[in-house]
Coordinates of C-alpha atoms in Angstrom, one line a residue:
X16 CA 85.5 52.9 172.6
X17 CA 86.8 54.6 175.7
X18 CA 87.3 58.3 175.1
X19 CA 90.8 59.7 175.2
X20 CA 91.7 62.5 177.6
X21 CA 94.2 64.9 176.1
X22 CA 96.3 66.7 178.7
X23 CA 96.7 69.8 176.5
X24 CA 92.9 70.2 176.3
X25 CA 92.6 70.1 180.0
X26 CA 95.5 72.5 180.5
X27 CA 94.0 75.0 178.0
X28 CA 90.6 74.7 179.6
X29 CA 92.1 75.4 183.1
X30 CA 93.9 78.5 181.8
X31 CA 90.8 79.9 180.1
X32 CA 88.3 79.0 182.9
X33 CA 90.5 80.5 185.6
X34 CA 90.9 83.7 183.6
X35 CA 94.7 83.3 183.8
X36 CA 94.9 84.3 180.1
X37 CA 92.5 85.1 177.3
X38 CA 95.1 84.8 174.6
X39 CA 96.3 81.2 174.2
X40 CA 98.7 79.6 171.7
X41 CA 98.5 75.9 171.0
X42 CA 101.9 74.7 169.6
X43 CA 103.5 71.4 168.6
X44 CA 101.6 68.6 167.0
X45 CA 98.7 70.8 165.8
X46 CA 98.3 69.3 162.3
X47 CA 97.6 65.8 163.6
X48 CA 94.4 63.9 164.2
X49 CA 92.7 63.4 167.6
X50 CA 90.0 61.0 168.8
X51 CA 86.6 62.5 169.4
X52 CA 83.8 60.4 170.8
X53 CA 81.2 63.0 169.6
X54 CA 81.3 61.4 166.2
X55 CA 79.2 58.3 165.5
X56 CA 81.2 55.4 166.9
X57 CA 84.0 57.9 167.5
X58 CA 86.5 59.1 164.9
X59 CA 89.8 60.8 164.5
X60 CA 89.4 64.4 163.6
X61 CA 91.6 67.5 163.1
X62 CA 92.5 69.6 166.1
X63 CA 90.0 72.3 165.4
X64 CA 87.1 69.8 165.3
X65 CA 88.3 68.3 168.6
X66 CA 88.4 71.7 170.2
X67 CA 84.9 72.5 168.9
X68 CA 83.6 69.2 170.2
X69 CA 85.2 69.8 173.6
X70 CA 84.3 73.5 174.0
X71 CA 80.8 73.5 172.5
X72 CA 79.1 73.9 175.9
X73 CA 76.3 76.2 177.0
X74 CA 77.5 79.7 177.4
X75 CA 80.2 79.5 174.7
X76 CA 79.9 80.8 171.1
X77 CA 82.7 79.4 168.9
X78 CA 84.1 81.2 166.0
X79 CA 86.7 79.7 163.6
X80 CA 89.0 81.6 161.3
X81 CA 91.5 80.2 158.8
X82 CA 93.6 82.2 156.3
X83 CA 92.0 80.9 153.1
X84 CA 88.4 80.6 154.4
X85 CA 85.6 82.7 155.9
X86 CA 84.9 83.4 159.5
X87 CA 82.8 80.5 160.5
X88 CA 80.2 79.9 163.2
X89 CA 79.3 76.4 164.4
X90 CA 75.6 76.8 163.5
X91 CA 73.1 79.3 162.2
X92 CA 71.8 80.1 165.7
X93 CA 75.3 81.3 166.8
X94 CA 75.7 83.4 163.7
X95 CA 72.3 85.0 164.4
X96 CA 73.2 85.9 168.0
X97 CA 76.4 87.5 166.9
X98 CA 74.6 89.4 164.1
X99 CA 72.0 90.7 166.6
X100 CA 74.8 91.9 169.0
X101 CA 76.6 93.6 166.1
X102 CA 73.4 95.4 165.1
X103 CA 73.0 96.7 168.7
X104 CA 76.6 98.0 168.7
X105 CA 76.2 100.0 165.5
X106 CA 72.7 101.3 166.2
X107 CA 73.6 103.0 169.5
X108 CA 75.2 106.3 168.3
X109 CA 75.3 107.8 171.8
X110 CA 78.1 105.6 173.2
X111 CA 81.3 107.6 173.1
X112 CA 83.4 104.5 173.6
X113 CA 82.0 102.8 170.5
X114 CA 82.6 105.9 168.5
X115 CA 86.2 106.0 169.6
X116 CA 86.6 102.4 168.8
X117 CA 85.2 102.9 165.3
X118 CA 87.4 105.9 164.8
X119 CA 90.5 103.7 165.5
X120 CA 89.1 101.2 163.1
X121 CA 88.8 103.9 160.4
X122 CA 92.5 104.6 160.8
X123 CA 93.4 101.0 160.3
X124 CA 90.9 99.7 157.7
X125 CA 89.4 101.9 155.0
X126 CA 86.7 99.5 154.1
X127 CA 85.1 99.6 157.6
X128 CA 85.4 103.4 157.8
X129 CA 83.5 103.9 154.5
X130 CA 80.4 102.1 155.9
X131 CA 80.5 101.8 159.7
X132 CA 76.8 100.7 159.7
X133 CA 77.3 98.0 157.1
X134 CA 75.5 94.8 157.7
X135 CA 77.2 92.0 159.6
X136 CA 76.9 89.7 156.5
X137 CA 78.8 92.4 154.5
X138 CA 81.6 92.5 157.1
X139 CA 81.9 88.7 157.0
X140 CA 82.1 88.8 153.2
X141 CA 84.8 91.5 153.3
X142 CA 86.8 89.4 155.8
X143 CA 87.0 86.5 153.4
X144 CA 90.4 86.7 151.6
X145 CA 91.4 89.8 153.6
X146 CA 93.1 88.6 156.8
X147 CA 93.9 92.1 158.1
X148 CA 90.2 93.0 157.9
X149 CA 89.2 89.6 159.4
X150 CA 91.5 90.1 162.5
X151 CA 90.1 93.6 163.1
X152 CA 86.5 92.3 162.7
X153 CA 87.2 89.6 165.2
X154 CA 88.6 92.1 167.6
X155 CA 85.5 94.3 167.2
X156 CA 83.3 91.2 167.8
X157 CA 85.0 90.8 171.2
X158 CA 84.4 94.5 171.9
X159 CA 80.8 94.0 171.0
X160 CA 80.5 90.9 173.2
X161 CA 81.5 92.7 176.4
X162 CA 79.3 95.8 175.9
X163 CA 75.8 96.2 177.3
X164 CA 72.9 98.6 177.3
X165 CA 70.9 99.3 180.5
X166 CA 72.6 96.3 182.2
X167 CA 71.7 93.9 179.4
X168 CA 74.7 92.4 177.5
X169 CA 74.7 92.7 173.7
X170 CA 75.8 89.0 173.7
X171 CA 75.1 86.7 176.6
X172 CA 77.6 84.0 175.4
X173 CA 81.3 84.2 175.7
X174 CA 83.2 84.2 172.4
X175 CA 85.8 81.4 171.8
X176 CA 87.7 82.4 168.7
X177 CA 90.0 79.7 167.2
X178 CA 92.5 80.9 164.5
X179 CA 94.3 78.3 162.4
X180 CA 97.7 78.9 160.7
X181 CA 98.6 81.8 163.0
X182 CA 102.2 81.9 161.7
X183 CA 100.9 83.0 158.3
X184 CA 98.9 85.8 159.8
X185 CA 101.6 87.0 162.3
X186 CA 104.9 85.8 160.9
X187 CA 108.1 86.3 162.8
X188 CA 110.4 89.1 161.6
X189 CA 111.9 92.4 162.4
X190 CA 109.1 95.0 162.4
X191 CA 111.1 97.4 160.3
X192 CA 111.5 94.9 157.5
X193 CA 107.9 93.7 157.5
X194 CA 105.3 94.7 154.9
X195 CA 102.7 97.2 155.8
X196 CA 99.9 94.6 156.0
X197 CA 102.0 92.2 158.2
X198 CA 102.9 95.1 160.5
X199 CA 99.3 96.2 160.7
X200 CA 98.1 92.7 161.7
X201 CA 100.8 92.6 164.4
X202 CA 99.6 95.9 165.7
X203 CA 95.9 94.8 165.7
X204 CA 96.8 91.7 167.8
X205 CA 99.0 93.6 170.2
X206 CA 96.2 96.1 170.9
X207 CA 93.7 93.3 171.1
X208 CA 95.5 90.9 173.5
X209 CA 96.9 93.7 175.7
X210 CA 93.6 95.5 176.1
X211 CA 92.6 95.4 179.8
X212 CA 89.0 95.3 178.7
X213 CA 89.6 92.1 176.7
X214 CA 91.7 90.6 179.5
X215 CA 89.1 91.2 182.1
X216 CA 86.2 89.9 180.0
X217 CA 85.4 86.2 179.3
X218 CA 86.1 86.0 175.6
X219 CA 89.1 84.0 174.5
X220 CA 91.3 83.7 171.4
X221 CA 93.2 80.5 170.7
X222 CA 96.0 80.6 168.0
X223 CA 97.2 77.4 166.4
X224 CA 100.8 77.1 165.2
X225 CA 103.6 74.5 165.2
X226 CA 106.0 76.7 167.1
X227 CA 105.9 79.9 169.1
X228 CA 109.1 80.9 167.3
X229 CA 107.1 81.2 164.0
X230 CA 104.9 83.9 165.5
X231 CA 105.9 87.5 165.7
X232 CA 107.8 88.1 168.9
X233 CA 105.9 91.4 169.4
X234 CA 102.8 89.3 170.0
X235 CA 104.0 86.1 171.7
X236 CA 106.2 88.0 174.2
X237 CA 103.2 89.9 175.6
X238 CA 102.7 88.8 179.2
X239 CA 99.0 88.2 178.4
X240 CA 99.8 85.5 175.9
X241 CA 100.4 81.9 177.2
X242 CA 101.4 78.8 175.3
X243 CA 100.3 75.1 175.6
X244 CA 102.1 72.3 173.9
X245 CA 100.3 69.6 171.9
X246 CA 102.5 66.6 172.3
X247 CA 103.1 63.7 170.1
X248 CA 100.8 60.7 170.7
X249 CA 101.9 58.7 173.7
X250 CA 101.7 54.9 174.0
X251 CA 98.2 54.9 175.4
X252 CA 97.0 57.0 172.5
X253 CA 98.8 54.9 169.9
X254 CA 97.3 51.7 171.4
X255 CA 93.8 53.3 171.3
X256 CA 94.3 54.2 167.6
X257 CA 95.5 50.6 166.7
X258 CA 92.5 49.0 168.5
X259 CA 90.0 51.5 167.0
X260 CA 91.3 51.0 163.5
X261 CA 91.4 47.2 163.8
X262 CA 87.8 47.3 165.1
X263 CA 86.7 49.1 161.9
X264 CA 88.1 46.3 159.7
X265 CA 86.2 43.3 158.5
X266 CA 87.2 39.9 159.9
X267 CA 89.1 39.1 156.6
X268 CA 91.1 42.3 156.8
X269 CA 92.1 42.4 160.5
X270 CA 95.7 43.5 161.2
X271 CA 98.2 40.6 161.1
X272 CA 101.0 41.4 163.6
X273 CA 104.2 39.7 164.5
X274 CA 103.2 40.2 168.1
X275 CA 100.5 42.0 170.1
X276 CA 98.9 45.4 169.4
X277 CA 100.6 46.7 172.6
X278 CA 104.0 45.7 171.1
X279 CA 103.1 47.6 167.9
X280 CA 102.2 50.6 170.0
X281 CA 105.5 50.5 171.8
X282 CA 107.5 50.3 168.6
X283 CA 105.7 53.1 166.9
X284 CA 106.9 55.7 169.5
X285 CA 107.6 58.9 167.7
X286 CA 105.0 58.5 165.0
X287 CA 102.1 60.9 164.6
X288 CA 98.5 59.6 164.3
X289 CA 98.7 60.5 160.5
X290 CA 101.9 58.4 160.1
X291 CA 100.6 55.5 162.2
X292 CA 97.4 55.4 160.2
X293 CA 99.4 55.3 157.0
X294 CA 101.2 52.2 158.3
X295 CA 98.0 50.5 159.4
X296 CA 96.1 51.3 156.2
X297 CA 99.0 49.8 154.1
X298 CA 99.1 46.7 156.2
X299 CA 95.3 46.1 156.0
X300 CA 95.3 46.8 152.3
X301 CA 98.1 44.4 151.4
X302 CA 96.7 41.9 154.0
X303 CA 100.3 41.0 154.8
X304 CA 101.8 40.2 158.2
X305 CA 103.4 43.3 159.7
X306 CA 107.0 42.8 160.9
X307 CA 109.1 44.7 163.4
X308 CA 111.5 45.6 160.6
X309 CA 108.6 47.3 158.7
X310 CA 107.7 49.3 161.7
X311 CA 111.2 50.4 162.5
X312 CA 111.7 51.5 158.9
X313 CA 108.5 53.6 159.1
X314 CA 109.5 55.3 162.3
X315 CA 113.0 56.1 161.0
X316 CA 111.6 57.5 157.8
X317 CA 109.1 59.6 159.6
X318 CA 111.6 61.1 162.0
X319 CA 114.0 61.9 159.2
X320 CA 111.2 63.5 157.2
X321 CA 110.2 65.6 160.2
X322 CA 113.7 66.8 160.9
X323 CA 115.5 66.5 157.5
X324 CA 118.2 64.0 156.5
X325 CA 120.8 66.8 157.0
X326 CA 119.7 67.2 160.6
X327 CA 119.4 63.7 162.0
X328 CA 120.1 60.1 160.9
X329 CA 119.6 56.7 162.6
X330 CA 122.8 54.9 163.5
X331 CA 123.0 51.2 163.1
X332 CA 126.6 50.3 164.0
X333 CA 127.5 46.8 162.8
X334 CA 130.5 46.6 165.2
X335 CA 130.5 46.1 168.9
X336 CA 133.1 46.4 171.7
X337 CA 134.4 42.9 170.7
X338 CA 135.6 44.6 167.5
X339 CA 137.5 47.4 169.3
X340 CA 141.3 46.9 169.4
X341 CA 143.0 47.8 172.7
X342 CA 141.3 50.1 175.3
X343 CA 141.1 47.1 177.7
X344 CA 140.4 49.1 180.8
X345 CA 138.0 51.5 179.1
X346 CA 136.0 48.6 177.5
X347 CA 135.6 47.0 180.9
X348 CA 134.3 50.3 182.2
X349 CA 131.9 50.6 179.4
X350 CA 130.5 47.1 180.0
X351 CA 130.3 47.2 183.8
X352 CA 129.2 50.8 184.4
X353 CA 128.6 53.0 181.3
X354 CA 126.2 50.7 179.3
X355 CA 124.1 49.6 182.3
X356 CA 123.6 53.3 183.2
X357 CA 122.6 54.2 179.7
X358 CA 120.1 51.4 179.6
X359 CA 118.7 52.3 183.0
X360 CA 115.3 54.0 183.2
X361 CA 115.5 54.9 186.9
X362 CA 117.4 57.4 189.0
X363 CA 120.7 55.7 188.1
X364 CA 120.2 56.6 184.5
X365 CA 123.0 58.7 183.0
X366 CA 121.8 61.9 181.4
X367 CA 124.8 62.1 179.1
X368 CA 128.6 61.8 178.7
X369 CA 131.3 63.6 176.8
X370 CA 134.1 61.6 175.1
X371 CA 137.2 63.8 174.7
X372 CA 140.6 63.1 173.3
X373 CA 143.0 63.9 170.5
X374 CA 142.2 63.7 166.8
X375 CA 142.6 60.2 165.4
X376 CA 142.3 58.6 168.8
X377 CA 139.4 56.3 167.9
X378 CA 136.7 58.1 169.8
X379 CA 133.9 57.7 167.2
X380 CA 134.7 54.1 166.5
X381 CA 134.6 53.2 170.2
X382 CA 131.3 55.0 170.9
X383 CA 129.7 53.5 167.8
X384 CA 130.7 50.1 169.2
X385 CA 128.9 51.1 172.5
X386 CA 125.9 52.1 170.4
X387 CA 126.0 48.7 168.7
X388 CA 125.9 47.0 172.2
X389 CA 122.9 49.0 173.4
X390 CA 120.1 47.9 171.2
X391 CA 118.1 51.1 171.5
X392 CA 117.2 53.9 169.1
X393 CA 120.4 55.9 168.3
X394 CA 119.9 59.3 166.7
X395 CA 122.9 61.0 165.2
X396 CA 122.5 64.8 165.4
X397 CA 124.3 66.2 162.4
X398 CA 123.3 69.8 162.1
X399 CA 120.3 71.3 163.8
X400 CA 120.8 74.8 162.4
X401 CA 118.5 76.1 159.7
X402 CA 119.3 78.7 157.1
X403 CA 115.7 80.0 157.4
X404 CA 114.7 82.6 159.8
X405 CA 113.4 81.0 162.9
X406 CA 113.9 77.5 161.4
X407 CA 116.5 76.4 164.0
X408 CA 114.0 76.9 166.8
X409 CA 111.3 74.9 164.9
X410 CA 113.8 72.0 164.3
X411 CA 114.7 71.9 167.9
X412 CA 111.1 71.8 169.1
X413 CA 110.4 69.0 166.7
X414 CA 113.4 67.1 168.0
X415 CA 112.2 67.7 171.6
X416 CA 108.7 66.3 170.8
X417 CA 110.2 63.2 169.1
X418 CA 112.6 62.5 171.9
X419 CA 109.8 63.0 174.4
X420 CA 107.7 60.4 172.6
X421 CA 110.4 57.8 172.3
X422 CA 110.5 55.3 175.2
X423 CA 114.3 55.1 175.1
X424 CA 116.8 56.9 172.9
X425 CA 120.5 57.9 172.6
X426 CA 121.5 61.2 171.0
X427 CA 124.9 60.9 169.4
X428 CA 126.7 64.1 168.5
X429 CA 130.1 63.9 166.8
X430 CA 132.3 67.0 166.6
X431 CA 130.1 68.4 169.4
X432 CA 132.2 71.6 169.8
X433 CA 131.1 72.7 166.3
X434 CA 127.4 71.8 166.9
X435 CA 127.0 73.6 170.2
X436 CA 128.7 76.9 170.8
X437 CA 128.7 79.0 173.9
X438 CA 126.2 81.3 175.7
X439 CA 128.4 84.3 176.1
X440 CA 127.7 87.8 174.8
X441 CA 130.0 87.3 171.8
X442 CA 127.9 84.4 170.6
X443 CA 125.2 84.8 168.0
X444 CA 121.6 85.0 169.4
X445 CA 120.5 81.8 167.5
X446 CA 123.6 79.9 168.6
X447 CA 123.1 81.0 172.2
X448 CA 119.5 80.2 172.2
X449 CA 120.1 76.7 170.7
X450 CA 122.9 75.9 173.2
X451 CA 120.7 77.0 176.0
X452 CA 117.8 74.8 174.9
X453 CA 120.1 71.8 174.5
X454 CA 121.5 72.3 178.0
X455 CA 118.0 72.5 179.4
X456 CA 116.9 69.3 177.6
X457 CA 120.0 67.4 178.9
X458 CA 119.0 68.2 182.5
X459 CA 115.3 67.9 182.1
X460 CA 114.0 65.6 184.8
X461 CA 111.2 64.4 182.6
X462 CA 113.7 63.0 180.1
X463 CA 116.0 61.4 182.6
X464 CA 116.0 57.6 181.9
X465 CA 114.3 58.3 178.5
X466 CA 117.3 59.7 176.6
X467 CA 121.0 60.1 177.0
X468 CA 123.4 62.4 175.2
X469 CA 126.8 61.2 173.9
X470 CA 129.0 64.1 172.8
X471 CA 132.3 63.4 171.0
X472 CA 134.9 66.1 170.6
X473 CA 138.6 66.6 170.3
X474 CA 138.2 70.1 171.6
X475 CA 136.3 69.6 174.8
X476 CA 137.4 73.0 176.1
X477 CA 135.3 74.7 173.5
X478 CA 132.1 73.1 174.8
X479 CA 130.0 75.4 177.0
X480 CA 130.9 74.9 180.7
X481 CA 127.1 74.6 181.3
X482 CA 127.2 71.4 179.1
X483 CA 130.2 70.1 180.9
X484 CA 128.6 70.3 184.4
X485 CA 127.2 67.3 186.3
X486 CA 123.6 66.6 185.6
X487 CA 124.2 67.1 181.9
X488 CA 126.7 65.6 179.5
X489 CA 129.3 66.5 182.1
X490 CA 128.0 63.8 184.4
X491 CA 130.7 61.7 182.9
X492 CA 133.7 62.9 180.9
X493 CA 135.8 60.2 179.5
X494 CA 139.3 60.7 178.0
X495 CA 140.3 58.6 175.0
X496 CA 144.1 58.4 175.1
X497 CA 146.7 56.9 172.8
X498 CA 147.4 53.1 173.5
X499 CA 150.1 52.2 175.9
X500 CA 151.5 48.9 177.2
X501 CA 149.3 45.9 176.3
X502 CA 146.9 48.1 174.4
X503 CA 149.8 49.2 172.1
X504 CA 150.8 45.5 171.6
X505 CA 147.2 44.8 170.6
X506 CA 147.3 47.6 168.0
X507 CA 150.6 46.5 166.5
X508 CA 149.4 42.9 166.2
X509 CA 146.1 44.1 164.7
X510 CA 148.0 46.3 162.2
X511 CA 150.2 43.5 160.7
X512 CA 147.9 40.5 161.2
X513 CA 146.2 40.6 157.7
X514 CA 149.6 40.4 155.9
X515 CA 152.1 38.8 158.3
X516 CA 153.9 35.8 156.9
X517 CA 156.1 33.5 158.9
X518 CA 159.8 33.5 158.1
X519 CA 163.0 32.4 159.6
X520 CA 163.5 35.9 161.0
X521 CA 160.2 35.8 162.8
X522 CA 157.9 32.8 163.3
X523 CA 155.0 34.2 165.3
X524 CA 152.7 37.2 165.2
X525 CA 153.5 38.1 168.8
X526 CA 157.2 38.1 168.1
X527 CA 156.7 40.2 165.0
X528 CA 154.7 42.7 167.0
X529 CA 157.4 43.0 169.6
X530 CA 160.1 43.6 166.9
X531 CA 158.0 46.3 165.2
X532 CA 156.9 48.1 168.4
X533 CA 159.9 50.6 168.4
X534 CA 159.2 51.4 164.7
X535 CA 155.7 52.7 165.6
X536 CA 156.5 54.8 168.6
X537 CA 154.1 57.7 168.8
X538 CA 151.4 56.0 166.7
X539 CA 147.8 56.3 167.6
X540 CA 144.6 54.5 166.4
X541 CA 144.2 56.3 163.1
X542 CA 147.9 55.9 162.3
X543 CA 147.8 52.2 163.0
X544 CA 144.7 51.9 160.7
X545 CA 146.4 53.8 157.9
X546 CA 149.5 51.6 158.0
X547 CA 147.4 48.5 158.1
X548 CA 145.6 49.7 155.0
X549 CA 148.9 50.4 153.3
X550 CA 150.3 46.9 154.2
X551 CA 147.2 45.2 152.7
X552 CA 147.5 47.4 149.5
X553 CA 151.3 46.5 149.2
X554 CA 150.5 42.8 149.5
X555 CA 147.8 43.1 146.8
X556 CA 149.9 45.2 144.4
X557 CA 152.9 42.8 144.7
X558 CA 150.7 39.8 144.3
X559 CA 152.0 38.2 147.5
X560 CA 149.9 36.3 150.0
X561 CA 151.8 37.9 152.8
X562 CA 154.8 40.1 153.8
X563 CA 157.9 39.3 155.8
X564 CA 158.9 41.2 158.8
X565 CA 161.5 43.2 156.8
X566 CA 158.9 44.0 154.1
X567 CA 156.5 45.2 156.8
X568 CA 159.1 47.3 158.4
X569 CA 160.0 48.9 155.0
X570 CA 156.4 50.1 154.6
X571 CA 156.3 51.4 158.2
X572 CA 159.7 53.3 157.7
X573 CA 158.3 55.0 154.6
X574 CA 155.6 56.6 156.7
X575 CA 156.1 60.1 158.0
X576 CA 153.7 61.1 160.8
X577 CA 151.8 64.4 160.1
X578 CA 152.9 67.5 162.0
X579 CA 150.1 67.5 164.5
X580 CA 152.0 66.4 167.6
X581 CA 151.6 69.6 169.5
X582 CA 147.9 69.9 168.6
X583 CA 147.2 66.4 169.7
X584 CA 149.1 66.9 172.9
X585 CA 147.1 70.0 173.6
X586 CA 143.9 68.0 173.1
X587 CA 145.1 65.2 175.3
X588 CA 145.8 67.6 178.1
X589 CA 142.3 69.2 177.8
X590 CA 140.7 65.7 177.9
X591 CA 142.7 64.9 181.0
X592 CA 141.9 68.2 182.8
X593 CA 138.2 67.7 182.2
X594 CA 138.0 64.0 183.0
X595 CA 135.5 63.2 185.8
X596 CA 136.8 59.7 186.8
X597 CA 140.0 59.1 188.7
X598 CA 140.0 55.5 187.5
X599 CA 140.0 56.6 183.8
X600 CA 143.1 58.7 184.2
X601 CA 146.6 57.3 183.5
X602 CA 147.5 55.3 186.6
X603 CA 150.1 56.6 189.1
X604 CA 150.1 59.0 191.9
X605 CA 147.8 59.4 194.9
X606 CA 144.0 60.2 194.6
X607 CA 144.4 63.3 196.8
X608 CA 147.0 64.8 194.5
X609 CA 144.6 65.3 191.6
X610 CA 144.6 69.1 191.8
X611 CA 148.4 69.1 191.8
X612 CA 148.4 66.9 188.7
X613 CA 145.8 69.1 187.1
X614 CA 147.8 72.2 187.7
X615 CA 150.8 70.6 186.0
X616 CA 148.6 69.8 183.0
X617 CA 147.3 73.4 183.0
X618 CA 150.8 74.8 183.0
X619 CA 151.6 72.6 179.9
X620 CA 148.4 73.8 178.3
X621 CA 149.4 77.5 178.9
X622 CA 152.8 76.9 177.5
X623 CA 151.4 75.3 174.3
X624 CA 148.9 78.2 174.0
X625 CA 151.8 80.7 174.2
X626 CA 153.3 78.7 171.3
X627 CA 150.2 79.4 169.3
X628 CA 148.5 75.9 169.8
X629 CA 144.8 76.0 170.3

């Protein structure tokens, strides 16, 4: 089959070949499988094997190290070359630089200092199970590689050292709280990567880890260290895997799909190669026809496993705008402008929107209805913070990779003011870093048309101004206000419809709604819903098939609204002040007077704040 070209391999190769950096960190999808045509008929192999196959060229000597294993060479010839170079290093007692290097080694590792002329095989044995010793040995191998005698290099080849599980060797943490061995490994790597001799030579070190934030900042913040991201498989790579796998199957076991292999590749956006292989193996084993529902369930389960159920969930609203009561003007706006721009994949695509308004105004229900209309992946972001040190950054990076892999998605964030804080000096470092990354993602040109952010909040003023600006969620700020006029009539009729019974006093639902309208002055969406529930309960408890107008009014009169009027008014004003569409504001006045109107709202806000309302 046609070989796959991985962009991260090309980027890493350019960095190393140009000498831009000799210390590289591969992050992201590093535990996945990758196609390598070096195998017979091609095969999917771990990342280390892919790198070995790609970088095993003349002039390179590859060395692999993992925490629970030995330092490995790719063949006996490479090991012999390194052994010969090591022997030359330790036999030349007249080189002052080597003596100094060994003296530094004695301070760091007692085992080497006891026997500086120990054989290379002894050093390799000591390195197994001793990561601190192993790192220093690898550093000394680089020193050995760049030395020469009488103009003849000790080692003609350039070392290419690949270190797996780097986060376990160099864990993030405050230096003062780290153990002695962890601190020692950090010191070794800082000295190693920042050494001008190493930087100017041609040996390279490649660290593998899921996230830069898992590595000690004293190492990754060195200017000599660069990172390259290993992304989730794209559609071309998923299509390649499906075709490759199906080709391996016998005619009786070929995949049975509801549509084409290309359609399956599109629907599995977000899956890793491991996860997609699991899906394919199960389908071929059961010999059952794979359905779109099965694929969607697998994608959802995988994403939730990656991020955690307490971080993200998939939203499948069962209601649409047809089920939303009132909001006539807003629903028309949603249908004609908002939804088409969310669906767009071009320059007209909306990067995000903020829905503001008072508590109990129906914001979440309305936006869920919009999500029900869209027919795209809806991810509800619940809590991206982790209790573990550095965990929040890792979760965010996973989210970023998944969103980047999906063809089209919608990120739904309720109570957004509690999810994303500010970026000021009084904000915690983790909070500030998270908010900054979210802001950058919202305005990332690479994601425009691929994903949109819908933020819902009753306290829009608590959102970072950087989030509220155009080009991010602030591209569209929509106020959800309490129903007035015909919208209020719709709510009153909806409230009494399940229990209304005709009587001599009132023969029609419309007439009943008109009679009851004064009794529900000041009601909002949540209040209407609560009274509707009470009316239904009253009818059930009394065993009646309906209630008369007087009985309905008695239930309404028994309700006392909660003492949140000032708080709700404050939230309404904040939503109005931040609104970015003149057509969505309460009608009246002249377009050019918006700043005058806004100033009136601000004065009322300040008055409420003086009264202790926030």
